[in-house]
PDB file of C-alpha atoms and ligand atoms in Angstrom:
ATOM      1  CA  MET K 243      39.252 -71.311  43.884  1.00 61.00           C
ATOM      2  CA  THR K 244      40.722 -72.149  40.477  1.00 73.00           C
ATOM      3  CA  GLN K 245      42.061 -69.004  38.844  1.00 91.00           C
ATOM      4  CA  GLY K 246      42.640 -68.471  35.163  1.00 96.00           C
ATOM      5  CA  LEU K 247      41.319 -70.113  32.040  1.00 97.00           C
ATOM      6  CA  HIS K 248      40.934 -73.891  31.811  1.00 97.00           C
ATOM      7  CA  LEU K 249      39.875 -75.948  28.813  1.00 97.00           C
ATOM      8  CA  ASN K 250      39.407 -79.643  29.375  1.00 97.00           C
ATOM      9  CA  GLU K 251      38.909 -82.104  26.495  1.00 98.00           C
ATOM     10  CA  VAL K 252      37.226 -79.455  24.360  1.00 98.00           C
ATOM     11  CA  SER K 253      36.011 -80.503  20.921  1.00 98.00           C
ATOM     12  CA  HIS K 254      34.152 -78.466  18.344  1.00 97.00           C
ATOM     13  CA  HIS K 255      32.350 -79.584  15.214  1.00 97.00           C
ATOM     14  CA  TYR K 256      30.934 -77.401  12.470  1.00 96.00           C
ATOM     15  CA  ALA K 257      28.035 -78.878  10.540  1.00 90.00           C
ATOM     16  CA  GLU K 258      27.673 -77.868   6.906  1.00 84.00           C
ATOM     17  CA  GLY K 259      24.871 -79.769   5.227  1.00 85.00           C
ATOM     18  CA  SER K 260      25.725 -83.423   5.658  1.00 86.00           C
ATOM     19  CA  ASN K 261      29.402 -82.612   6.236  1.00 90.00           C
ATOM     20  CA  ARG K 262      30.878 -82.357   9.689  1.00 91.00           C
ATOM     21  CA  THR K 263      34.217 -80.638  10.267  1.00 93.00           C
ATOM     22  CA  THR K 264      35.960 -81.344  13.530  1.00 96.00           C
ATOM     23  CA  ALA K 265      37.756 -78.032  14.104  1.00 97.00           C
ATOM     24  CA  LEU K 266      38.920 -78.909  17.631  1.00 98.00           C
ATOM     25  CA  ASP K 267      39.665 -82.384  18.859  1.00 98.00           C
ATOM     26  CA  ARG K 268      39.890 -82.890  22.643  1.00 98.00           C
ATOM     27  CA  VAL K 269      41.911 -79.780  23.415  1.00 98.00           C
ATOM     28  CA  THR K 270      43.189 -79.329  26.961  1.00 98.00           C
ATOM     29  CA  MET K 271      44.968 -76.204  28.169  1.00 97.00           C
ATOM     30  CA  SER K 272      45.287 -74.151  31.349  1.00 97.00           C
ATOM     31  CA  VAL K 273      46.457 -70.552  31.464  1.00 98.00           C
ATOM     32  CA  LEU K 274      47.093 -69.033  34.875  1.00 97.00           C
ATOM     33  CA  PRO K 275      46.992 -65.340  35.801  1.00 97.00           C
ATOM     34  CA  GLY K 276      50.222 -63.699  34.630  1.00 97.00           C
ATOM     35  CA  GLU K 277      50.898 -66.407  32.056  1.00 97.00           C
ATOM     36  CA  PHE K 278      51.360 -65.525  28.360  1.00 98.00           C
ATOM     37  CA  VAL K 279      50.880 -68.502  26.069  1.00 97.00           C
ATOM     38  CA  ALA K 280      51.327 -68.741  22.290  1.00 97.00           C
ATOM     39  CA  VAL K 281      49.470 -70.977  19.848  1.00 97.00           C
ATOM     40  CA  ILE K 282      51.017 -71.592  16.440  1.00 95.00           C
ATOM     41  CA  GLY K 283      49.827 -73.782  13.603  1.00 93.00           C
ATOM     42  CA  PRO K 284      48.888 -73.777   9.923  1.00 93.00           C
ATOM     43  CA  SER K 285      45.853 -72.055   8.487  1.00 92.00           C
ATOM     44  CA  GLY K 286      42.678 -74.060   9.030  1.00 94.00           C
ATOM     45  CA  SER K 287      44.094 -75.982  12.009  1.00 96.00           C
ATOM     46  CA  GLY K 288      41.506 -74.604  14.456  1.00 97.00           C
ATOM     47  CA  LYS K 289      43.267 -71.653  16.099  1.00 96.00           C
ATOM     48  CA  SER K 290      40.477 -69.099  15.657  1.00 94.00           C
ATOM     49  CA  THR K 291      37.837 -71.602  16.725  1.00 97.00           C
ATOM     50  CA  PHE K 292      39.887 -72.245  19.834  1.00 97.00           C
ATOM     51  CA  LEU K 293      40.160 -68.510  20.662  1.00 96.00           C
ATOM     52  CA  SER K 294      36.430 -67.992  20.039  1.00 96.00           C
ATOM     53  CA  ILE K 295      35.633 -70.724  22.549  1.00 97.00           C
ATOM     54  CA  ALA K 296      38.179 -69.410  25.066  1.00 97.00           C
ATOM     55  CA  GLY K 297      36.638 -65.941  24.700  1.00 96.00           C
ATOM     56  CA  ALA K 298      32.987 -66.996  25.107  1.00 95.00           C
ATOM     57  CA  LEU K 299      32.105 -66.090  21.511  1.00 95.00           C
ATOM     58  CA  LEU K 300      31.319 -69.709  20.730  1.00 95.00           C
ATOM     59  CA  GLN K 301      30.249 -72.638  22.899  1.00 94.00           C
ATOM     60  CA  ALA K 302      32.139 -75.889  22.490  1.00 95.00           C
ATOM     61  CA  SER K 303      30.347 -78.984  21.186  1.00 96.00           C
ATOM     62  CA  GLU K 304      31.992 -81.071  23.912  1.00 97.00           C
ATOM     63  CA  GLY K 305      34.221 -80.578  26.919  1.00 97.00           C
ATOM     64  CA  LYS K 306      34.553 -78.031  29.695  1.00 97.00           C
ATOM     65  CA  VAL K 307      35.707 -74.427  29.637  1.00 97.00           C
ATOM     66  CA  LYS K 308      36.188 -72.659  32.952  1.00 96.00           C
ATOM     67  CA  LEU K 309      37.059 -69.028  33.539  1.00 94.00           C
ATOM     68  CA  ASN K 310      37.893 -68.649  37.213  1.00 89.00           C
ATOM     69  CA  GLU K 311      34.830 -70.246  38.815  1.00 84.00           C
ATOM     70  CA  THR K 312      32.472 -69.795  35.867  1.00 92.00           C
ATOM     71  CA  ASP K 313      31.688 -72.737  33.619  1.00 94.00           C
ATOM     72  CA  LEU K 314      31.438 -71.267  30.104  1.00 94.00           C
ATOM     73  CA  SER K 315      30.344 -74.576  28.626  1.00 89.00           C
ATOM     74  CA  SER K 316      27.003 -74.409  30.446  1.00 90.00           C
ATOM     75  CA  ALA K 317      26.534 -70.607  30.757  1.00 94.00           C
ATOM     76  CA  SER K 318      23.438 -68.886  29.324  1.00 94.00           C
ATOM     77  CA  ALA K 319      23.683 -66.543  26.330  1.00 93.00           C
ATOM     78  CA  LYS K 320      23.167 -63.623  28.706  1.00 94.00           C
ATOM     79  CA  ASP K 321      26.004 -64.735  30.979  1.00 94.00           C
ATOM     80  CA  LEU K 322      28.289 -65.279  27.999  1.00 94.00           C
ATOM     81  CA  SER K 323      27.653 -61.765  26.743  1.00 93.00           C
ATOM     82  CA  ARG K 324      28.389 -60.327  30.208  1.00 92.00           C
ATOM     83  CA  ILE K 325      31.597 -62.383  30.381  1.00 94.00           C
ATOM     84  CA  ARG K 326      32.710 -61.164  26.935  1.00 93.00           C
ATOM     85  CA  LEU K 327      32.210 -57.568  28.002  1.00 91.00           C
ATOM     86  CA  HIS K 328      33.771 -57.732  31.471  1.00 92.00           C
ATOM     87  CA  GLU K 329      36.136 -60.688  31.584  1.00 95.00           C
ATOM     88  CA  VAL K 330      37.703 -60.929  28.139  1.00 96.00           C
ATOM     89  CA  GLY K 331      39.868 -58.462  26.218  1.00 96.00           C
ATOM     90  CA  PHE K 332      40.293 -59.181  22.506  1.00 96.00           C
ATOM     91  CA  ILE K 333      43.157 -57.935  20.340  1.00 95.00           C
ATOM     92  CA  MET K 334      42.619 -58.721  16.668  1.00 92.00           C
ATOM     93  CA  GLN K 335      44.741 -58.620  13.542  1.00 89.00           C
ATOM     94  CA  SER K 336      43.410 -55.201  12.638  1.00 89.00           C
ATOM     95  CA  SER K 337      42.928 -52.613  15.384  1.00 89.00           C
ATOM     96  CA  ASN K 338      39.279 -51.870  14.439  1.00 92.00           C
ATOM     97  CA  LEU K 339      39.284 -48.392  15.921  1.00 96.00           C
ATOM     98  CA  VAL K 340      36.228 -46.155  15.511  1.00 96.00           C
ATOM     99  CA  PRO K 341      37.265 -43.465  12.974  1.00 96.00           C
ATOM    100  CA  TYR K 342      35.419 -40.572  14.665  1.00 97.00           C
ATOM    101  CA  LEU K 343      36.628 -41.205  18.236  1.00 97.00           C
ATOM    102  CA  ASN K 344      39.942 -39.950  19.587  1.00 98.00           C
ATOM    103  CA  VAL K 345      42.435 -42.228  21.346  1.00 98.00           C
ATOM    104  CA  THR K 346      41.038 -41.673  24.851  1.00 97.00           C
ATOM    105  CA  GLU K 347      37.457 -42.103  23.634  1.00 97.00           C
ATOM    106  CA  GLN K 348      38.360 -45.456  22.017  1.00 97.00           C
ATOM    107  CA  LEU K 349      38.918 -46.731  25.579  1.00 96.00           C
ATOM    108  CA  LEU K 350      36.055 -44.935  27.295  1.00 97.00           C
ATOM    109  CA  ILE K 351      33.496 -46.321  24.841  1.00 94.00           C
ATOM    110  CA  VAL K 352      34.187 -49.728  26.386  1.00 88.00           C
ATOM    111  CA  LYS K 353      33.113 -48.326  29.765  1.00 91.00           C
ATOM    112  CA  LYS K 354      30.070 -46.603  28.265  1.00 91.00           C
ATOM    113  CA  LEU K 355      28.851 -49.960  26.973  1.00 85.00           C
ATOM    114  CA  SER K 356      28.751 -51.282  30.519  1.00 78.00           C
ATOM    115  CA  GLY K 357      27.443 -48.221  32.349  1.00 84.00           C
ATOM    116  CA  LYS K 358      28.739 -44.741  32.844  1.00 90.00           C
ATOM    117  CA  VAL K 359      32.217 -43.330  32.662  1.00 94.00           C
ATOM    118  CA  THR K 360      33.695 -42.221  35.992  1.00 95.00           C
ATOM    119  CA  LYS K 361      36.671 -40.028  36.823  1.00 96.00           C
ATOM    120  CA  ASP K 362      38.579 -43.168  37.803  1.00 96.00           C
ATOM    121  CA  ASP K 363      37.876 -44.668  34.375  1.00 96.00           C
ATOM    122  CA  LYS K 364      39.339 -41.598  32.697  1.00 96.00           C
ATOM    123  CA  ALA K 365      42.414 -41.785  34.913  1.00 97.00           C
ATOM    124  CA  PHE K 366      42.819 -45.515  34.187  1.00 96.00           C
ATOM    125  CA  ALA K 367      42.532 -44.912  30.423  1.00 97.00           C
ATOM    126  CA  ALA K 368      45.224 -42.236  30.610  1.00 97.00           C
ATOM    127  CA  GLN K 369      47.449 -44.539  32.689  1.00 96.00           C
ATOM    128  CA  LEU K 370      47.108 -47.459  30.261  1.00 96.00           C
ATOM    129  CA  LEU K 371      47.754 -45.236  27.248  1.00 97.00           C
ATOM    130  CA  GLY K 372      50.819 -43.814  29.001  1.00 95.00           C
ATOM    131  CA  GLU K 373      52.157 -47.331  29.674  1.00 94.00           C
ATOM    132  CA  LEU K 374      51.719 -48.095  25.983  1.00 94.00           C
ATOM    133  CA  GLY K 375      53.709 -45.040  24.955  1.00 94.00           C
ATOM    134  CA  LEU K 376      50.675 -43.068  23.779  1.00 96.00           C
ATOM    135  CA  GLY K 377      50.700 -40.352  26.436  1.00 96.00           C
ATOM    136  CA  GLY K 378      51.276 -37.710  23.781  1.00 97.00           C
ATOM    137  CA  LYS K 379      48.485 -38.962  21.517  1.00 97.00           C
ATOM    138  CA  LEU K 380      45.460 -38.888  23.821  1.00 97.00           C
ATOM    139  CA  THR K 381      43.354 -36.598  21.614  1.00 97.00           C
ATOM    140  CA  GLN K 382      44.536 -37.836  18.208  1.00 98.00           C
ATOM    141  CA  TYR K 383      42.191 -39.606  15.784  1.00 98.00           C
ATOM    142  CA  PRO K 384      42.956 -42.986  14.160  1.00 97.00           C
ATOM    143  CA  ASP K 385      43.902 -41.439  10.793  1.00 97.00           C
ATOM    144  CA  GLN K 386      46.641 -39.491  12.608  1.00 97.00           C
ATOM    145  CA  LEU K 387      48.246 -42.679  13.990  1.00 96.00           C
ATOM    146  CA  SER K 388      50.715 -45.182  12.528  1.00 94.00           C
ATOM    147  CA  GLY K 389      49.804 -48.869  12.274  1.00 92.00           C
ATOM    148  CA  GLY K 390      51.833 -49.686  15.386  1.00 93.00           C
ATOM    149  CA  GLU K 391      50.203 -46.871  17.359  1.00 96.00           C
ATOM    150  CA  LYS K 392      46.717 -48.030  16.349  1.00 95.00           C
ATOM    151  CA  GLN K 393      47.514 -51.526  17.506  1.00 94.00           C
ATOM    152  CA  ARG K 394      48.794 -50.134  20.823  1.00 95.00           C
ATOM    153  CA  VAL K 395      45.461 -48.309  21.281  1.00 97.00           C
ATOM    154  CA  ALA K 396      43.732 -51.650  20.640  1.00 96.00           C
ATOM    155  CA  ILE K 397      45.900 -53.248  23.348  1.00 96.00           C
ATOM    156  CA  ALA K 398      44.999 -50.520  25.848  1.00 96.00           C
ATOM    157  CA  ARG K 399      41.320 -50.968  24.927  1.00 96.00           C
ATOM    158  CA  ALA K 400      41.557 -54.716  25.593  1.00 96.00           C
ATOM    159  CA  PHE K 401      42.790 -53.997  29.142  1.00 96.00           C
ATOM    160  CA  MET K 402      40.303 -51.189  29.836  1.00 95.00           C
ATOM    161  CA  ASN K 403      37.641 -53.300  31.554  1.00 92.00           C
ATOM    162  CA  ASN K 404      40.313 -55.031  33.621  1.00 94.00           C
ATOM    163  CA  PRO K 405      39.365 -58.455  32.200  1.00 95.00           C
ATOM    164  CA  GLN K 406      40.699 -61.779  33.528  1.00 95.00           C
ATOM    165  CA  VAL K 407      41.679 -62.992  30.081  1.00 97.00           C
ATOM    166  CA  ILE K 408      43.462 -61.400  27.111  1.00 98.00           C
ATOM    167  CA  LEU K 409      43.115 -63.095  23.715  1.00 98.00           C
ATOM    168  CA  ALA K 410      45.110 -61.979  20.700  1.00 97.00           C
ATOM    169  CA  ASP K 411      44.527 -63.354  17.188  1.00 95.00           C
ATOM    170  CA  GLU K 412      47.524 -62.590  14.913  1.00 93.00           C
ATOM    171  CA  PRO K 413      48.092 -59.164  16.509  1.00 94.00           C
ATOM    172  CA  THR K 414      51.209 -58.463  14.414  1.00 93.00           C
ATOM    173  CA  ALA K 415      49.940 -59.631  11.022  1.00 91.00           C
ATOM    174  CA  SER K 416      49.771 -56.114   9.592  1.00 87.00           C
ATOM    175  CA  LEU K 417      52.957 -54.732  11.198  1.00 89.00           C
ATOM    176  CA  ASP K 418      56.607 -54.535  10.183  1.00 91.00           C
ATOM    177  CA  THR K 419      59.204 -56.357  12.309  1.00 92.00           C
ATOM    178  CA  LYS K 420      60.112 -53.447  14.563  1.00 92.00           C
ATOM    179  CA  ARG K 421      56.461 -52.567  15.312  1.00 91.00           C
ATOM    180  CA  ALA K 422      55.642 -56.246  15.792  1.00 93.00           C
ATOM    181  CA  HIS K 423      58.309 -56.555  18.496  1.00 95.00           C
ATOM    182  CA  GLU K 424      57.090 -53.353  20.148  1.00 92.00           C
ATOM    183  CA  VAL K 425      53.485 -54.498  20.173  1.00 93.00           C
ATOM    184  CA  VAL K 426      54.103 -58.017  21.497  1.00 96.00           C
ATOM    185  CA  SER K 427      56.597 -56.881  24.134  1.00 96.00           C
ATOM    186  CA  LEU K 428      53.989 -54.377  25.354  1.00 94.00           C
ATOM    187  CA  ILE K 429      51.299 -57.064  25.487  1.00 96.00           C
ATOM    188  CA  ALA K 430      53.707 -59.239  27.487  1.00 97.00           C
ATOM    189  CA  LYS K 431      54.554 -56.390  29.867  1.00 96.00           C
ATOM    190  CA  GLU K 432      50.881 -55.609  30.579  1.00 95.00           C
ATOM    191  CA  VAL K 433      49.975 -59.289  30.936  1.00 97.00           C
ATOM    192  CA  LYS K 434      52.726 -59.734  33.536  1.00 97.00           C
ATOM    193  CA  SER K 435      52.182 -56.543  35.508  1.00 96.00           C
ATOM    194  CA  ARG K 436      48.382 -56.869  35.543  1.00 95.00           C
ATOM    195  CA  ARG K 437      48.381 -60.644  36.001  1.00 97.00           C
ATOM    196  CA  LYS K 438      46.109 -61.600  33.113  1.00 97.00           C
ATOM    197  CA  ALA K 439      45.773 -65.064  31.605  1.00 97.00           C
ATOM    198  CA  ALA K 440      46.746 -64.431  27.990  1.00 98.00           C
ATOM    199  CA  ILE K 441      46.759 -66.421  24.749  1.00 98.00           C
ATOM    200  CA  MET K 442      48.216 -65.204  21.465  1.00 98.00           C
ATOM    201  CA  VAL K 443      47.704 -66.938  18.137  1.00 96.00           C
ATOM    202  CA  THR K 444      50.559 -66.094  15.796  1.00 93.00           C
ATOM    203  CA  HIS K 445      52.262 -67.162  12.596  1.00 86.00           C
ATOM    204  CA  ASP K 446      55.318 -65.196  13.552  1.00 88.00           C
ATOM    205  CA  GLU K 447      57.885 -67.432  15.243  1.00 90.00           C
ATOM    206  CA  ARG K 448      59.964 -64.407  16.239  1.00 90.00           C
ATOM    207  CA  MET K 449      57.211 -63.424  18.666  1.00 94.00           C
ATOM    208  CA  LEU K 450      57.432 -66.678  20.628  1.00 95.00           C
ATOM    209  CA  ALA K 451      60.361 -65.389  22.671  1.00 94.00           C
ATOM    210  CA  TYR K 452      57.898 -63.175  24.593  1.00 96.00           C
ATOM    211  CA  CYS K 453      55.712 -66.120  25.635  1.00 96.00           C
ATOM    212  CA  ASP K 454      56.007 -68.507  28.585  1.00 96.00           C
ATOM    213  CA  LYS K 455      54.764 -71.556  26.695  1.00 96.00           C
ATOM    214  CA  VAL K 456      54.220 -72.443  23.066  1.00 96.00           C
ATOM    215  CA  TYR K 457      51.485 -74.794  21.874  1.00 97.00           C
ATOM    216  CA  ARG K 458      51.110 -76.124  18.370  1.00 96.00           C
ATOM    217  CA  MET K 459      47.732 -76.720  16.739  1.00 96.00           C
ATOM    218  CA  GLU K 460      47.479 -79.319  14.001  1.00 96.00           C
ATOM    219  CA  ASP K 461      44.186 -80.615  12.592  1.00 97.00           C
ATOM    220  CA  GLY K 462      42.398 -79.489  15.738  1.00 97.00           C
ATOM    221  CA  ARG K 463      44.809 -81.234  18.085  1.00 98.00           C
ATOM    222  CA  LEU K 464      46.791 -79.091  20.491  1.00 98.00           C
ATOM    223  CA  SER K 465      50.181 -80.110  21.847  1.00 96.00           C
ATOM    224  CA  LEU K 466      52.793 -78.383  23.942  1.00 94.00           C
ATOM    225  CA  SER K 467      55.724 -77.433  21.752  1.00 90.00           C
ATOM    226  CA  GLU K 468      59.401 -77.362  22.704  1.00 70.00           C
ATOM    227  CA  SER K 469      60.343 -74.924  25.426  1.00 55.00           C
ATOM    228  CA  ARG K 470      60.171 -71.256  24.596  1.00 56.00           C
ATOM    229  CA  SER K 471      63.917 -70.779  24.922  1.00 53.00           C
ATOM    230  CA  ALA K 472      64.685 -73.633  22.522  1.00 52.00           C
ATOM    231  CA  LEU K 473      62.306 -72.039  20.022  1.00 56.00           C
ATOM    232  CA  ALA K 474      63.764 -68.602  20.519  1.00 56.00           C
ATOM    233  CA  GLU K 475      67.177 -70.122  19.899  1.00 56.00           C
ATOM    234  CA  ALA K 476      65.974 -71.831  16.741  1.00 51.00           C
ATOM    235  CA  VAL K 477      64.628 -68.660  15.135  1.00 53.00           C
ATOM    236  CA  ARG K 478      67.635 -66.511  15.999  1.00 51.00           C
TER     237      ARG K 478
HETATM  238  N1  LIG Y1642      31.832 -71.030  10.722  1.00 61.69           N
HETATM  239  C1  LIG Y1642      32.353 -72.145  10.216  1.00 61.69           C
HETATM  240  N2  LIG Y1642      31.589 -73.054   9.574  1.00 61.69           N
HETATM  241  C2  LIG Y1642      32.103 -74.191   9.060  1.00 61.69           C
HETATM  242  N3  LIG Y1642      33.403 -74.525   9.144  1.00 61.69           N
HETATM  243  C3  LIG Y1642      34.233 -73.664   9.763  1.00 61.69           C
HETATM  244  C4  LIG Y1642      33.762 -72.427  10.328  1.00 61.69           C
HETATM  245  N4  LIG Y1642      34.806 -71.775  10.887  1.00 61.69           N
HETATM  246  C5  LIG Y1642      35.881 -72.553  10.680  1.00 61.69           C
HETATM  247  N5  LIG Y1642      35.547 -73.693  10.014  1.00 61.69           N
HETATM  248  C6  LIG Y1642      36.452 -74.798   9.663  1.00 61.69           C
HETATM  249  O1  LIG Y1642      37.080 -75.267  10.859  1.00 61.69           O
HETATM  250  C7  LIG Y1642      38.464 -75.524  10.644  1.00 61.69           C
HETATM  251  C8  LIG Y1642      39.297 -74.648  11.575  1.00 61.69           C
HETATM  252  O2  LIG Y1642      39.143 -73.277  11.208  1.00 61.69           O
HETATM  253  P1  LIG Y1642      39.775 -72.055  12.031  1.00 61.69           P
HETATM  254  O3  LIG Y1642      39.445 -72.241  13.469  1.00 61.69           O
HETATM  255  O4  LIG Y1642      39.326 -70.779  11.399  1.00 61.69           O
HETATM  256  O5  LIG Y1642      41.341 -72.286  11.816  1.00 61.69           O
HETATM  257  P2  LIG Y1642      42.586 -71.268  11.822  1.00 61.69           P
HETATM  258  O6  LIG Y1642      42.212 -70.062  12.632  1.00 61.69           O
HETATM  259  O7  LIG Y1642      43.700 -72.065  12.404  1.00 61.69           O
HETATM  260  O8  LIG Y1642      42.861 -70.904  10.399  1.00 61.69           O
HETATM  261  C9  LIG Y1642      38.714 -75.290   9.166  1.00 61.69           C
HETATM  262  O9  LIG Y1642      38.590 -76.522   8.498  1.00 61.69           O
HETATM  263  C10 LIG Y1642      37.599 -74.337   8.766  1.00 61.69           C
HETATM  264  O10 LIG Y1642      37.279 -74.495   7.408  1.00 61.69           O
HETATM  265 MG1  LIG Y1643      42.336 -67.970  12.147  1.00 61.69          MG
END
């Protein structure tokens, strides 16, 4: 069985009136369990479109997308929504926490959406939050947390359903340097220890040192960039 996330010759076109924008142009990428991959590239180059397709939010115009054994390119809307809920964890630029839920409840709501919350779920939420350094904040509300802490809650939430894939879109955009390093190193740690296939879109070259591979997106074309260590060297 093929594990992980596999995109093969994926293209995507947006139609606006008589105009057609090719946002992705024959993109091929494989991410294996335990692999943390970065995608960099200028604004408008297709990064968010790429993540939306990888995360089953959008179906590609052409090409194949496979998550483990499931073919996302031909899945029904119902299957895609199940996959988004159970197999994909999203971490966005802003943490998007629910203001009236405490830290633990932010994670349990994910379980409530897919059924009922068990004792094991509560224990898993507490474990994840502990790993992310939030053990002392379990009953705090979002307005009592710093920006870095909120983003760490969002990371824990992304792992709560034990998804196969973790997708992060500019997760450090609203953080200072120290918090950005904390957040990305924690994502990397969880991705490794829990063996997720993970992709992070970032503008921040300093964060590439935490990734196994770096791809560059330009005008919808994806290419493998220089090795991570060469890049880390270059930004030092
Ligand atoms: N919903 C949409 N409708 C039409 N064009 C879009 C839409 N979303 C993105 N685009 C276009 O597709 C291209 C890639 O956009 P996007 O994936 O958001 O890039 P990035 O995340 O790298 O900034 C851009 O030219 C953008 O204008
Ligand atoms: Mg974007």
